[in-house]
PDB file of C-alpha atoms in Angstrom:
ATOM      1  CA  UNK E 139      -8.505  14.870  13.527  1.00 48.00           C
ATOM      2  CA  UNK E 140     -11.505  15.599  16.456  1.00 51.00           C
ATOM      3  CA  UNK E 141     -11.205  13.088  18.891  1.00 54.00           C
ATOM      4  CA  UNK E 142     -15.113  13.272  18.557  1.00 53.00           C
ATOM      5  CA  UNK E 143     -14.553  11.868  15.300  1.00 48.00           C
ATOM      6  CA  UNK E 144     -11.863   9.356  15.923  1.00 48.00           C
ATOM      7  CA  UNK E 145     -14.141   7.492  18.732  1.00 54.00           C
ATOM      8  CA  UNK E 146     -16.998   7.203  16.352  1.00 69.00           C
ATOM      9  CA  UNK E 147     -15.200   6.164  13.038  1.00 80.00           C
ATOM     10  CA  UNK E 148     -12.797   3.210  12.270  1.00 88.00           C
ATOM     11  CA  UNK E 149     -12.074   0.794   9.739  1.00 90.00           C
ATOM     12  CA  UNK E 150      -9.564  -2.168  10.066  1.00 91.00           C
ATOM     13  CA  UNK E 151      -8.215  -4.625   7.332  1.00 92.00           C
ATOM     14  CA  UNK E 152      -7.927  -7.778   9.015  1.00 91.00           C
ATOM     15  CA  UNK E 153      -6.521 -11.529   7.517  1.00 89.00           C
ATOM     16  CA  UNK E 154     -10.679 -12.562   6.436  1.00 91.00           C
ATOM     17  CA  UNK E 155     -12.436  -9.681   6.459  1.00 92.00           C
ATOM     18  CA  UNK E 156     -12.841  -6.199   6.000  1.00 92.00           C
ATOM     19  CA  UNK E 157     -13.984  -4.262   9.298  1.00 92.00           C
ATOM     20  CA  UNK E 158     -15.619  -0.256   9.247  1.00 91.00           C
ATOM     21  CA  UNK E 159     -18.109   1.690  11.502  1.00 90.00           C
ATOM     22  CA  UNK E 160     -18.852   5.424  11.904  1.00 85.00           C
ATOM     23  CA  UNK E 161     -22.187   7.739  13.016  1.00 83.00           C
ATOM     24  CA  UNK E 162     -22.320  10.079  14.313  1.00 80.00           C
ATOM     25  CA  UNK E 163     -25.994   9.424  15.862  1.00 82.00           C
ATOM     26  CA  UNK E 164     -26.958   6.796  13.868  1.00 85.00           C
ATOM     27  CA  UNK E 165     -23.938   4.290  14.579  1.00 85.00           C
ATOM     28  CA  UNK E 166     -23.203   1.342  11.480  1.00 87.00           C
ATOM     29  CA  UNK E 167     -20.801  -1.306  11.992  1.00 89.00           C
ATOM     30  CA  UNK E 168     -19.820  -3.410   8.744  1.00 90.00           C
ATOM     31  CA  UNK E 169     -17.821  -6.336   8.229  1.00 90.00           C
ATOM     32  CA  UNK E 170     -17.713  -8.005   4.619  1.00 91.00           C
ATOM     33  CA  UNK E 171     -15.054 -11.221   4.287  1.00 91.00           C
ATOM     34  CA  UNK E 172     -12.843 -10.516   1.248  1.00 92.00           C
ATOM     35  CA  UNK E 173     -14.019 -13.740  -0.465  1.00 90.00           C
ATOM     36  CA  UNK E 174     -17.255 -11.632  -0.902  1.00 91.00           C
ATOM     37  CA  UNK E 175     -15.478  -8.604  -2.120  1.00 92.00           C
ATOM     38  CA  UNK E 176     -16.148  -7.365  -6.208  1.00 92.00           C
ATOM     39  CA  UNK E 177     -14.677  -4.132  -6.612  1.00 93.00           C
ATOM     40  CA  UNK E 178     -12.851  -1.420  -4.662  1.00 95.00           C
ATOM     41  CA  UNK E 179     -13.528   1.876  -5.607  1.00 95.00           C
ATOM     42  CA  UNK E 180     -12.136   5.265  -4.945  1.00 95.00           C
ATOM     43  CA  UNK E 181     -14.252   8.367  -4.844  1.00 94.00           C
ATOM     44  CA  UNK E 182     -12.209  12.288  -4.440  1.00 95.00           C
ATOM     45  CA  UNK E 183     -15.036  15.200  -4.409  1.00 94.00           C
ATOM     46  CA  UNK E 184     -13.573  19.091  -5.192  1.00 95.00           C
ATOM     47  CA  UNK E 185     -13.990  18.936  -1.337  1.00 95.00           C
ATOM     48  CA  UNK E 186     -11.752  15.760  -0.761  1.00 94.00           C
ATOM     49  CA  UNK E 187      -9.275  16.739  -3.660  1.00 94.00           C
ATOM     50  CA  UNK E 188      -8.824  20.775  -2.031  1.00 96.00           C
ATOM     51  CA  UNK E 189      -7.693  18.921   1.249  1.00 95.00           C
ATOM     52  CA  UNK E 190      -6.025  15.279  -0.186  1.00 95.00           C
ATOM     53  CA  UNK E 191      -8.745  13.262   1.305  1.00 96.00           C
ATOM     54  CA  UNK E 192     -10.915  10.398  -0.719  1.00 95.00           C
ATOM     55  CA  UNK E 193     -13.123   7.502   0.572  1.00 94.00           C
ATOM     56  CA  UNK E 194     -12.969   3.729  -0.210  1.00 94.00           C
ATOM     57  CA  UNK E 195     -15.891   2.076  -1.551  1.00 94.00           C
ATOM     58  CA  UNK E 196     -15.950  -2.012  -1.180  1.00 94.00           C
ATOM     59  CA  UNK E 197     -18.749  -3.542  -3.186  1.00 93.00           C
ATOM     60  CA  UNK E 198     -19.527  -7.149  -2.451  1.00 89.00           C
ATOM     61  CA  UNK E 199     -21.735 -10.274  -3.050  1.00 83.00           C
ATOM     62  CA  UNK E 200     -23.939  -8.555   0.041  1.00 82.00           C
ATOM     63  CA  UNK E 201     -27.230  -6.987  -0.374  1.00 81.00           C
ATOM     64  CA  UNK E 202     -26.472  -4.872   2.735  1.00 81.00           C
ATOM     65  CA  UNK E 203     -24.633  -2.332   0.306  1.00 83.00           C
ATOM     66  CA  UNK E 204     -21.349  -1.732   0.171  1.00 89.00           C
ATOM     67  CA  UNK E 205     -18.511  -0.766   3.054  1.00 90.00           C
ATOM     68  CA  UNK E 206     -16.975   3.042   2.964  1.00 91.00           C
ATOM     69  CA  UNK E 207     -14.533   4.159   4.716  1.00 91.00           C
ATOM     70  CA  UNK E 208     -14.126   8.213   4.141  1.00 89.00           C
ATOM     71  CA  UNK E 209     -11.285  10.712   5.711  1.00 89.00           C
ATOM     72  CA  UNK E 210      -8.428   8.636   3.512  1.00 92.00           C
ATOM     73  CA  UNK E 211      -5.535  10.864   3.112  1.00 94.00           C
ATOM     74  CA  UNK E 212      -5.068   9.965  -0.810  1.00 95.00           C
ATOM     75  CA  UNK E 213      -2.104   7.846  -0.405  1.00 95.00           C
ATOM     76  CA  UNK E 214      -3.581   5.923   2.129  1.00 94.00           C
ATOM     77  CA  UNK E 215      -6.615   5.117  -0.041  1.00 95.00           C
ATOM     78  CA  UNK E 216      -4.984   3.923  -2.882  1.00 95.00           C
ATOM     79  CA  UNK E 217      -2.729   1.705  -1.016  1.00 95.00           C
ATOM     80  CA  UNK E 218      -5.422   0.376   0.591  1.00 94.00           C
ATOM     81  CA  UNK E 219      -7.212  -0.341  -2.298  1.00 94.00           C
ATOM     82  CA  UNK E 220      -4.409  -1.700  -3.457  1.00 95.00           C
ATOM     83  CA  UNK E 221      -4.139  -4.196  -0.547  1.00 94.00           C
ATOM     84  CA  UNK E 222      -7.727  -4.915  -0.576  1.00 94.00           C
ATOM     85  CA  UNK E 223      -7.344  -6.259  -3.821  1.00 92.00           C
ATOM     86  CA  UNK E 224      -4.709  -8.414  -3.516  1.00 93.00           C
ATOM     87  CA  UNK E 225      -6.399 -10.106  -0.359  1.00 92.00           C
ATOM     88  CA  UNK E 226      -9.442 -10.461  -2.090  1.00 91.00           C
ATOM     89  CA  UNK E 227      -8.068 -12.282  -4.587  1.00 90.00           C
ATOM     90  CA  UNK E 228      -5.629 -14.690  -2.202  1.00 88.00           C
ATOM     91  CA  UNK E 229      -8.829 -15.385  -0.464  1.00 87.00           C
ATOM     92  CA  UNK E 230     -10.701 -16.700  -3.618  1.00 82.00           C
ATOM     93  CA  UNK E 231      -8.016 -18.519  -4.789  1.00 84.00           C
ATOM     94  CA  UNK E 232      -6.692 -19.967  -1.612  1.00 73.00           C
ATOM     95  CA  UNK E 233      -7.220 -23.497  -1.421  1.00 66.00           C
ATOM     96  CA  UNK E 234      -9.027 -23.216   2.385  1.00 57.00           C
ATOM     97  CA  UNK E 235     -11.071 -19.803   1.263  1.00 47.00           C
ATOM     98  CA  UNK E 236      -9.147 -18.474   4.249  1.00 51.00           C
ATOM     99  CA  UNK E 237      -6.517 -15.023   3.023  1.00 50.00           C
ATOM    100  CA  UNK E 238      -2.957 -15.071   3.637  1.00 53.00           C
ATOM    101  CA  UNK E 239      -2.322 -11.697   6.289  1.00 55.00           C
ATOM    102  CA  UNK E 240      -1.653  -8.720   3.598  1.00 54.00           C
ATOM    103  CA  UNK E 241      -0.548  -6.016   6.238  1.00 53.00           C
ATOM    104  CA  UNK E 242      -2.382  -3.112   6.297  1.00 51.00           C
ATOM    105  CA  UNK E 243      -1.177   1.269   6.381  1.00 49.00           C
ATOM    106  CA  UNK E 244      -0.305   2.168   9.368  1.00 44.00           C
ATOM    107  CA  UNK E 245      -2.123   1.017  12.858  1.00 42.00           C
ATOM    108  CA  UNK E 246      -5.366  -0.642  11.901  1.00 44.00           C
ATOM    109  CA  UNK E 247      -7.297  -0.212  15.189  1.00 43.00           C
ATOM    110  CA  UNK E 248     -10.139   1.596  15.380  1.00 46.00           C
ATOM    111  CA  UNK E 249     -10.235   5.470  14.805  1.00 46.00           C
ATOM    112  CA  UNK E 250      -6.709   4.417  13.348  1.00 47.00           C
ATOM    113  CA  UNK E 251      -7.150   5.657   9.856  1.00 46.00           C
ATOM    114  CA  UNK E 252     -10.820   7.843  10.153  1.00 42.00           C
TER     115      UNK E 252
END
């Protein structure tokens, strides 16, 4: 991956939240709490499929729109979907709205998973 590209897109999967930002020019930073979150989506283009790539779409309670994260290597994004899922749903049933930590692929820190 470009190192251009690593300093200027990130995502992170944290215990109450769900953290991404990436631009290029225009820079976006996101962060939607998984007691918000509705639906987790995953989107694979002929582009993304050719190379094994897809991008993570989080939909929540937010008029803001929703969070993507693109560049997933297709294991990646379905595993995090996966675990995205389950923490949204510990966090709207846990008795303090807080999540229990779910983990997360790999190193979580920015440019981590671009």
């Amino acid at each position: 991956m470009p190192r251009r590209r690593c300093a200027t897109h990130a995502w992170e999967l944290g215990t109450h939240a769900v953290y991404a930002a990436g631009g290029w020019i225009w820079q976006r930073r996101r962060i939607a709490p998984l007691s918000q979150v509705q639906t987790v989506d995953t989107l694979r283009g002929p582009i993304q499929r050719r190379y094994g790539l897809a991008t993570l779409t989080v939909t929540t309670a937010s008029t803001a729109g929703a969070v993507e994260i693109a560049g997933l290597a297709e294991a990646d994004a379905e595993e995090l979907s996966r675990l995205i899922g389950r923490a949204a749903s510990d966090a709207r049933t846990a008795p303090t709205g807080l999540a229990a930590p779910v983990g997360g692929i790999g190193e979580a820190a920015p440019g981590g998973a671009a």
